[in-house]
Amino acid sequence: MSKLKVKYACQDCGHESAKWLGRCPGCGAWNTLVEELAARKEPRGAFFTGGVAAKPMPITKVDTASFPRMATGLKEFDRVLGGGIVPGAMVLIGGDPGIGKSTLLLQAACSISGQYGQVLYVSGEESAAQTRMRAERVNRLHDNMLIMTETNLESIIQSAAHVKPSLLVIDSIQTMYSPEIPSAPGSVGQVRDCTAKLLRLAKERDIPIAIIGHVTKDGNIAGPRLLEHMVDVVLYFEGERNYAFRVLRAMKNRFGSTSESGIFAMEEEGLAEVKNPSGILLSERPEGAPGSVVLASMEGVRPLLIEIQALVSTTCFGMPRRTAVGFDYNRLILLLAVLEKRVGQMLANQDCYVNAVGGIKVSEPAADLPVALAIASSYRNMPLDAKTVVVGEVGLTGEVRMVSRIEERIGEAVNLGFRRFVIPSGNAAAFKGKRAGLEIIGVASVQEAMEAVFV
Ligand code: TYD
Ligand code: MG
């Protein structure tokens, strides 16, 4: 593979082909093959040289104490990282433009430079003055915070080797280029080669590196998937740009759990922690309005109450319109079919709009039942009881399936004053929490749930 004169490579999986193909033979994706100008050199040498003995040894003798972590000054960020940044770790942060990736890393960089010594922040997107102005707003400036506006990776690596920073930030990998590769910055070959070089720097000199990566239209980090395999930690920063809420999720973490998530709000002075996200998300809820249902969702290992809204109205002409914001469109279509076929709601001539309020993305199956009930509530023009919380996954036969961590979900809702719970019957049977003063209704099907909430 190393001497192959590659002409085309897949942006998703890195599959190489001598001629252009509409569909990648490697991963089956369409239109992902892009031209590369020359054969690449495969990165030579070991990726992983971080003090690991080359000879076999019993696992019980392996020293685990050598994992000192650097706190980033943002508790939520530390939590997602598994307790802070590990020396020599490569962290990749992806997210939509304008979501706050640069702000997050700048805040962390300022804080780390104050505590642990020099930090090198390399920006290929903004000028040094712009970066300074932003840094002044988000944190106290320190002389240990070094800014460099450069896109040539060779000189970045030279500077980093000279400075030996406690953290190197690359904003963003798509603007960097390696002079050895003739293709343009952001191309598959460039991104891959630059990442490989940075990886070697991180592992050989024990410098932790945080890389910002842009995402493609469908939300993956642009460039080959290989990028995600090479780095130690992959984080996604998500949210709606018009709302203050931001969620940082770990997709891969070699030094911690991927079920942790961090919740931030974008404010005037940068990103801030959110103390009571559920309370804020529900603060503008129209109690007693048809089409509004409260879902007890899990954001990683953290419970989060989210309001689901649906609006159903008769289609004026042609095809009914269906839209979903913050919820999977195909899942919505499936739930409409279940409501039509299993519950007998005539929705074929109804437009249907579903929204997870607050710019939050709900990707859990536990949101199925709340969405179905919100649709039914709007269609029948009948509100649910305002102190009711709903969770449950819906199957194709209209059955309601169990969800994980029911105790945490109910606990969070009880803290916010909810007393009535419509949950899968399997979960109701297993629920061990305090029931005093709570009304817990176990339902086995969507039909049963409808009977429980619409009296
Ligand atoms: P930015 O970090 O530049 O996003 P990214 O690097 O992901 O493209 O953040 C951009 C947005 O954040 C910008 O629209 C302005 C907003 N913002 C604030 O609201 N408050 C702040 O203190 C900062 C620094 C940015
Ligand atoms: Mg940016």
Coordinates of C-alpha atoms and ligand atoms in Angstrom, one line a residue:
M1 CA 0.0 0.0 0.0
S2 CA 2.9 2.3 0.7
K3 CA 4.2 2.7 -2.8
L4 CA 0.8 2.9 -4.5
K5 CA 0.4 5.9 -6.7
V6 CA -2.9 7.0 -5.3
K7 CA -5.1 9.3 -7.4
Y8 CA -8.3 9.2 -5.3
A9 CA -9.0 8.6 -1.6
C10 CA -12.3 8.3 0.3
Q11 CA -12.9 11.2 2.7
D12 CA -14.7 8.9 5.2
C13 CA -12.7 5.7 5.4
G14 CA -9.5 6.6 3.5
H15 CA -10.0 3.8 0.9
E16 CA -7.7 4.4 -2.0
S17 CA -8.4 3.9 -5.7
A18 CA -6.5 4.5 -8.9
K19 CA -9.6 5.9 -10.7
W20 CA -12.6 8.0 -9.6
L21 CA -15.6 6.0 -8.4
G22 CA -19.0 7.3 -7.5
R23 CA -19.2 4.9 -4.6
C24 CA -16.4 4.0 -2.2
P25 CA -15.7 0.3 -2.3
G26 CA -14.4 0.5 1.3
C27 CA -17.3 2.0 3.2
G28 CA -20.1 2.1 0.5
A29 CA -20.6 5.9 0.9
W30 CA -21.4 7.9 -2.3
N31 CA -19.4 10.8 -3.6
T32 CA -16.7 10.6 -1.0
L33 CA -13.7 9.9 -3.3
V34 CA -11.6 13.0 -3.8
E35 CA -8.4 13.5 -5.9
E36 CA -5.0 13.4 -4.2
L37 CA -2.1 14.8 -6.1
A38 CA 0.7 12.4 -5.3
A39 CA 1.5 9.2 -3.6
R40 CA 1.7 9.6 0.1
K41 CA 4.4 8.4 2.4
E42 CA 3.0 6.2 5.0
P43 CA 4.0 7.5 8.5
R44 CA 7.0 5.6 9.6
G45 CA 7.9 4.5 13.1
A46 CA 5.8 3.6 16.0
F47 CA 2.9 5.8 17.0
F48 CA 3.1 4.7 20.6
T49 CA 6.4 5.2 22.3
G50 CA 5.1 6.7 25.5
G51 CA 7.4 4.8 27.9
V52 CA 5.7 1.4 27.4
A53 CA 8.1 -1.5 27.9
A54 CA 8.7 -3.4 24.7
K55 CA 9.0 -6.7 26.4
P56 CA 6.0 -8.7 27.7
M57 CA 5.2 -8.3 31.4
P58 CA 2.4 -9.4 33.7
I59 CA -0.5 -7.0 33.6
T60 CA -0.5 -6.9 37.4
K61 CA 3.0 -5.4 37.3
V62 CA 2.0 -2.5 35.0
D63 CA 2.4 0.9 36.7
T64 CA -0.8 2.9 36.5
A65 CA 0.2 5.7 38.8
S66 CA 1.8 7.6 35.9
F67 CA -1.4 9.3 34.7
P68 CA -1.2 12.8 36.1
R69 CA -3.9 14.9 34.6
M70 CA -4.0 18.6 33.9
A71 CA -7.2 20.4 35.0
T72 CA -8.5 22.7 32.2
G73 CA -10.2 25.1 34.6
L74 CA -13.6 24.1 33.3
K75 CA -15.1 21.3 35.4
E76 CA -17.5 20.2 32.7
F77 CA -14.6 19.8 30.2
D78 CA -12.5 17.9 32.7
R79 CA -15.3 15.6 33.4
V80 CA -15.7 14.7 29.7
L81 CA -12.0 14.2 29.4
G82 CA -12.1 11.7 32.3
G83 CA -10.6 14.1 34.9
G84 CA -8.3 16.3 32.8
I85 CA -5.8 16.2 30.0
V86 CA -3.3 13.3 30.1
P87 CA 0.4 14.0 29.0
G88 CA 1.0 13.1 25.4
A89 CA -2.7 12.7 24.6
M90 CA -4.2 13.8 21.3
V91 CA -7.7 15.3 21.7
L92 CA -9.8 16.0 18.7
I93 CA -12.7 18.4 19.0
G94 CA -15.3 18.5 16.3
G95 CA -18.4 20.7 15.9
D96 CA -20.4 23.0 13.6
P97 CA -18.8 26.4 12.7
G98 CA -19.5 29.0 15.3
I99 CA -20.5 26.6 18.0
G100 CA -17.6 27.6 20.3
K101 CA -14.7 25.2 19.7
S102 CA -12.1 28.0 19.6
T103 CA -13.7 29.6 22.7
L104 CA -13.6 26.3 24.6
L105 CA -10.0 25.6 23.9
L106 CA -8.9 29.2 24.4
Q107 CA -10.5 29.2 27.9
A108 CA -8.8 26.0 28.7
A109 CA -5.5 27.2 27.3
C110 CA -5.6 30.4 29.3
S111 CA -6.3 28.5 32.5
I112 CA -3.7 25.9 31.9
S113 CA -1.0 28.5 31.1
G114 CA -1.7 30.1 34.5
Q115 CA -1.4 26.8 36.3
Y116 CA 1.0 24.6 34.4
G117 CA 3.3 26.8 32.4
Q118 CA 3.5 27.8 28.7
V119 CA 0.7 26.9 26.3
L120 CA 1.1 27.3 22.5
Y121 CA -2.1 28.2 20.8
V122 CA -1.7 28.0 17.0
S123 CA -4.4 29.6 14.9
G124 CA -4.7 29.2 11.2
E125 CA -8.1 30.8 11.2
E126 CA -7.9 34.1 13.2
S127 CA -5.2 36.7 13.6
A128 CA -3.2 37.0 16.8
A129 CA -5.1 40.3 17.7
Q130 CA -8.5 38.6 17.2
T131 CA -7.4 35.8 19.5
R132 CA -6.1 38.2 22.1
M133 CA -9.3 40.2 22.1
R134 CA -11.3 37.0 22.6
A135 CA -9.0 35.7 25.3
E136 CA -9.3 39.0 27.2
R137 CA -13.0 38.5 27.3
V138 CA -13.0 34.9 28.4
N139 CA -10.1 34.7 30.9
R140 CA -7.3 36.4 32.7
L141 CA -4.3 36.8 30.3
H142 CA -1.0 35.3 31.3
D143 CA 2.5 35.7 29.7
N144 CA 2.7 31.9 29.5
M145 CA 0.0 31.9 26.9
L146 CA 1.8 31.9 23.5
I147 CA -0.1 32.7 20.3
M148 CA 1.2 31.8 16.9
T149 CA -0.6 32.4 13.6
E150 CA 0.9 29.8 11.3
T151 CA -0.4 27.1 9.0
N152 CA 2.9 25.4 8.0
L153 CA 3.1 22.3 10.1
E154 CA 6.8 22.0 9.9
S155 CA 7.4 25.3 11.6
I156 CA 4.7 24.6 14.2
I157 CA 6.4 21.4 15.1
Q158 CA 9.8 23.1 15.3
S159 CA 8.3 25.8 17.6
A160 CA 6.6 23.3 19.8
A161 CA 9.7 21.2 20.1
H162 CA 11.6 24.4 21.1
V163 CA 8.9 25.7 23.6
K164 CA 7.9 22.3 25.0
P165 CA 4.5 23.7 25.9
S166 CA 2.3 22.0 28.6
L167 CA -0.4 22.0 25.9
L168 CA -0.4 22.6 22.1
V169 CA -3.7 23.8 20.5
I170 CA -4.2 23.4 16.7
D171 CA -7.1 25.6 15.5
S172 CA -7.9 23.9 13.0
I173 CA -6.4 20.8 11.4
Q174 CA -8.1 21.7 8.1
T175 CA -6.1 24.9 7.8
M176 CA -2.7 23.2 8.4
Y177 CA -0.5 21.9 5.6
S178 CA 2.6 19.9 5.4
P179 CA 5.0 21.2 2.7
E180 CA 5.9 17.7 1.6
I181 CA 2.4 17.0 0.3
P182 CA 1.4 19.0 -2.8
S183 CA -2.4 18.9 -2.3
A184 CA -4.3 21.8 -0.7
P185 CA -4.8 22.2 3.0
G186 CA -7.9 20.4 4.2
S187 CA -7.5 17.5 1.6
V188 CA -7.5 14.0 2.8
G189 CA -3.7 13.6 2.3
Q190 CA -2.9 16.8 4.1
V191 CA -5.2 16.2 7.1
R192 CA -3.9 12.6 7.5
D193 CA -0.2 13.6 7.2
C194 CA -0.5 16.5 9.5
T195 CA -2.3 14.4 12.1
A196 CA 0.3 11.7 11.9
K197 CA 3.1 14.2 12.4
L198 CA 1.4 15.8 15.4
L199 CA 0.8 12.3 16.8
R200 CA 4.5 11.6 16.7
L201 CA 5.2 14.9 18.4
A202 CA 2.7 14.2 21.1
K203 CA 4.0 10.7 21.8
E204 CA 7.7 11.3 21.5
R205 CA 7.8 14.5 23.6
D206 CA 4.8 13.9 25.8
I207 CA 3.1 17.1 24.8
P208 CA -0.7 16.9 24.9
I209 CA -2.2 18.3 21.8
A210 CA -5.8 19.5 21.3
I211 CA -6.9 19.7 17.7
I212 CA -10.0 21.4 16.3
G213 CA -11.6 19.6 13.4
H214 CA -14.4 20.9 11.2
V215 CA -17.4 18.7 10.5
T216 CA -18.9 17.8 7.2
K217 CA -22.5 18.3 6.2
D218 CA -23.7 15.1 7.8
G219 CA -21.9 15.9 11.1
N220 CA -18.7 13.8 10.9
I221 CA -15.3 15.3 11.4
A222 CA -14.1 16.2 7.9
G223 CA -11.2 14.2 6.5
P224 CA -10.7 10.5 6.7
R225 CA -12.2 8.4 9.5
L226 CA -8.6 7.5 10.1
L227 CA -8.3 10.7 12.0
E228 CA -10.6 9.4 14.7
H229 CA -8.7 6.2 14.9
M230 CA -5.4 7.9 15.3
V231 CA -6.2 10.3 18.2
D232 CA -6.8 9.2 21.8
V233 CA -9.9 11.3 22.5
V234 CA -12.7 12.4 20.1
L235 CA -15.1 15.0 21.4
Y236 CA -18.1 16.5 19.7
F237 CA -19.4 20.0 20.7
E238 CA -23.0 20.3 19.8
G239 CA -25.9 22.7 20.1
E240 CA -28.0 25.1 18.2
R241 CA -26.1 28.3 17.4
N242 CA -29.1 30.5 18.2
Y243 CA -29.5 29.0 21.7
A244 CA -27.0 29.4 24.6
F245 CA -27.0 25.6 25.4
R246 CA -23.9 23.6 24.3
V247 CA -23.3 19.9 25.0
L248 CA -19.8 18.4 24.9
R249 CA -19.9 14.6 24.3
A250 CA -17.1 12.1 24.2
M251 CA -17.3 9.7 21.2
K252 CA -14.0 8.0 22.0
N253 CA -11.8 8.3 25.1
R254 CA -8.8 6.1 25.8
F255 CA -8.4 7.7 29.2
G256 CA -12.0 7.8 30.5
S257 CA -15.6 6.9 29.9
T258 CA -17.5 7.9 26.8
S259 CA -20.8 8.2 28.7
E260 CA -19.8 11.5 30.4
S261 CA -21.0 14.7 28.9
G262 CA -20.5 18.4 29.7
I263 CA -23.2 21.0 29.6
F264 CA -22.3 24.7 28.9
A265 CA -24.0 27.9 28.2
M266 CA -22.4 30.4 25.8
E267 CA -22.4 33.8 27.5
E268 CA -20.9 37.2 27.1
E269 CA -17.7 36.1 28.9
G270 CA -17.3 32.8 27.0
L271 CA -18.5 29.3 28.1
A272 CA -20.0 28.9 31.5
E273 CA -21.1 25.8 33.5
V274 CA -24.8 25.3 33.9
K275 CA -25.9 24.4 37.4
N276 CA -29.5 23.3 36.7
P277 CA -29.9 22.5 33.0
S278 CA -33.3 20.8 33.5
G279 CA -34.8 23.8 35.3
I280 CA -33.6 26.2 32.5
L281 CA -34.8 23.9 29.7
L282 CA -38.3 23.8 31.3
S283 CA -38.5 27.4 32.4
E284 CA -40.6 28.6 29.5
R285 CA -42.9 25.6 29.3
P286 CA -46.5 26.4 28.6
E287 CA -48.1 24.2 31.3
G288 CA -51.4 22.7 30.2
A289 CA -50.9 23.3 26.5
P290 CA -51.8 20.5 24.1
G291 CA -48.8 19.0 22.3
S292 CA -46.3 19.5 25.1
V293 CA -44.8 16.6 27.0
V294 CA -41.8 16.4 29.4
L295 CA -39.2 13.7 28.7
A296 CA -36.7 12.5 31.3
S297 CA -33.8 12.0 29.1
M298 CA -30.2 10.9 29.8
E299 CA -27.3 13.0 28.6
G300 CA -24.6 10.4 29.0
V301 CA -24.8 9.4 32.7
R302 CA -26.7 12.6 33.6
P303 CA -30.4 13.0 33.7
L304 CA -31.9 15.9 31.8
L305 CA -35.5 17.0 31.5
I306 CA -36.5 18.2 28.1
E307 CA -39.8 19.5 26.8
I308 CA -41.0 17.8 23.6
Q309 CA -43.5 19.8 21.5
A310 CA -45.7 18.6 18.7
L311 CA -48.0 20.5 16.4
V312 CA -50.5 18.5 14.2
S313 CA -52.7 20.4 11.8
T314 CA -54.7 19.4 8.7
T315 CA -52.8 19.4 5.4
C316 CA -54.2 22.0 3.1
F317 CA -53.2 20.4 -0.2
G318 CA -50.8 17.8 -1.4
M319 CA -48.5 15.7 0.7
P320 CA -48.5 16.2 4.4
R321 CA -45.4 17.9 5.8
R322 CA -43.4 16.3 8.6
T323 CA -40.5 18.0 10.3
A324 CA -38.4 17.2 13.3
V325 CA -36.0 19.6 15.1
G326 CA -33.7 18.0 17.7
F327 CA -35.3 14.5 17.0
D328 CA -34.6 12.0 14.3
Y329 CA -36.8 12.5 11.2
N330 CA -37.0 8.8 10.3
R331 CA -37.9 8.0 13.9
L332 CA -40.8 10.5 13.7
I333 CA -42.1 8.9 10.5
L334 CA -42.0 5.5 12.2
L335 CA -43.9 6.8 15.3
L336 CA -46.5 8.3 13.0
A337 CA -47.0 4.9 11.3
V338 CA -47.3 3.2 14.7
L339 CA -49.9 5.8 15.9
E340 CA -51.8 5.3 12.7
K341 CA -51.8 1.5 12.6
R342 CA -51.7 0.5 16.3
V343 CA -53.7 3.3 17.9
G344 CA -55.9 4.3 15.1
Q345 CA -55.0 8.0 14.9
M346 CA -55.8 9.2 11.4
L347 CA -52.6 11.1 10.7
A348 CA -52.3 10.5 6.9
N349 CA -53.8 13.9 6.1
Q350 CA -52.1 15.8 8.9
D351 CA -49.0 18.0 8.9
C352 CA -46.8 17.2 11.9
Y353 CA -44.0 19.2 13.4
V354 CA -41.9 18.0 16.4
N355 CA -39.4 20.0 18.3
A356 CA -37.1 19.3 21.3
V357 CA -37.2 22.7 23.0
G358 CA -34.0 24.6 23.8
G359 CA -31.8 23.5 20.8
I360 CA -31.1 20.1 22.4
K361 CA -30.7 17.0 20.3
V362 CA -32.5 14.0 21.6
S363 CA -31.0 10.8 20.2
E364 CA -32.2 8.3 22.8
P365 CA -35.0 5.8 22.1
A366 CA -36.5 6.8 25.4
A367 CA -37.9 9.8 23.7
D368 CA -40.2 7.7 21.5
L369 CA -43.2 7.6 23.8
P370 CA -43.1 11.3 24.8
V371 CA -43.0 12.2 21.1
A372 CA -45.9 9.9 20.3
L373 CA -47.9 11.3 23.2
A374 CA -47.1 14.9 22.2
I375 CA -48.4 14.1 18.7
A376 CA -51.5 12.5 20.0
S377 CA -52.0 15.4 22.5
S378 CA -51.9 18.0 19.7
Y379 CA -54.0 15.9 17.4
R380 CA -56.7 15.5 20.0
N381 CA -56.2 19.0 21.3
M382 CA -56.0 17.5 24.8
P383 CA -53.2 18.6 27.2
L384 CA -51.4 16.2 29.5
D385 CA -51.3 16.8 33.2
A386 CA -48.6 19.4 33.8
K387 CA -46.8 17.4 36.5
T388 CA -46.4 14.3 34.3
V389 CA -43.1 13.0 32.9
V390 CA -43.0 10.3 30.2
V391 CA -40.2 7.9 29.1
G392 CA -40.3 4.8 26.9
E393 CA -39.0 3.3 23.7
V394 CA -41.7 2.3 21.2
G395 CA -41.5 -0.8 19.0
L396 CA -43.1 -1.4 15.7
T397 CA -46.0 -3.4 17.2
G398 CA -46.8 -0.4 19.5
E399 CA -45.2 -2.0 22.5
V400 CA -43.4 0.1 25.0
R401 CA -39.9 -1.1 25.9
M402 CA -37.7 -0.6 28.9
V403 CA -35.2 2.2 29.2
S404 CA -32.0 2.4 31.1
R405 CA -31.4 4.3 34.4
I406 CA -35.0 4.8 35.4
E407 CA -34.0 5.7 39.0
E408 CA -31.9 8.6 37.9
R409 CA -34.5 9.9 35.5
I410 CA -37.3 9.8 38.1
G411 CA -35.0 11.3 40.8
E412 CA -34.2 14.3 38.6
A413 CA -37.9 14.9 37.8
V414 CA -38.8 14.6 41.5
N415 CA -36.3 17.3 42.3
L416 CA -38.1 19.6 39.8
G417 CA -41.5 18.9 41.4
F418 CA -42.9 16.2 39.1
R419 CA -45.1 13.6 40.7
R420 CA -46.6 11.5 37.9
F421 CA -44.6 9.2 35.8
V422 CA -45.7 7.2 32.7
I423 CA -42.9 4.7 32.2
P424 CA -42.5 1.2 30.6
S425 CA -44.2 -1.5 32.6
G426 CA -40.9 -3.4 32.8
N427 CA -39.2 -0.4 34.5
A428 CA -42.2 0.2 36.8
A429 CA -41.9 -3.4 38.1
A430 CA -38.2 -3.0 38.7
F431 CA -38.3 0.5 40.2
K432 CA -36.8 0.5 43.6
G433 CA -36.8 4.2 44.5
K434 CA -39.1 5.8 47.0
R435 CA -42.7 5.7 45.8
A436 CA -44.3 7.7 48.5
G437 CA -46.3 10.6 47.0
L438 CA -45.4 9.5 43.5
E439 CA -47.8 8.1 41.0
I440 CA -45.9 5.6 38.8
I441 CA -47.9 4.2 35.9
G442 CA -46.3 1.3 34.0
V443 CA -47.5 0.9 30.5
A444 CA -46.9 -2.0 28.1
S445 CA -48.1 -0.3 24.9
V446 CA -48.7 3.1 23.3
Q447 CA -52.5 2.4 23.6
E448 CA -52.2 1.9 27.3
A449 CA -50.1 5.1 27.7
M450 CA -52.8 7.0 25.8
E451 CA -55.5 5.7 28.1
A452 CA -53.4 6.7 31.1
V453 CA -52.8 10.3 30.1
F454 CA -56.0 11.2 28.3
V455 CA -58.9 10.6 30.6
Ligands
TYD1 P1 -16.1 30.2 18.2 O1 -15.4 29.7 19.4 O2 -15.4 31.1 17.3 O3 -16.7 29.0 17.4 P2 -15.9 27.9 16.5 O4 -14.5 28.0 16.8 O5 -16.6 26.6 16.9 O6 -16.2 28.2 15.1 O7 -17.4 30.8 18.8 C1 -18.2 31.6 18.0 C2 -19.4 32.1 18.6 O8 -19.5 32.3 20.0 C3 -19.5 33.5 18.1 O9 -20.7 33.6 17.3 C4 -19.7 34.4 19.2 C5 -19.9 33.5 20.4 N1 -19.3 34.0 21.6 C6 -20.0 34.5 22.7 O10 -21.2 34.5 22.6 N2 -19.4 34.9 23.8 C7 -18.0 34.9 23.9 O11 -17.5 35.2 25.0 C8 -17.3 34.4 22.8 C9 -15.8 34.3 22.9 C10 -17.9 33.9 21.7
MG2 MG -13.0 28.7 15.5

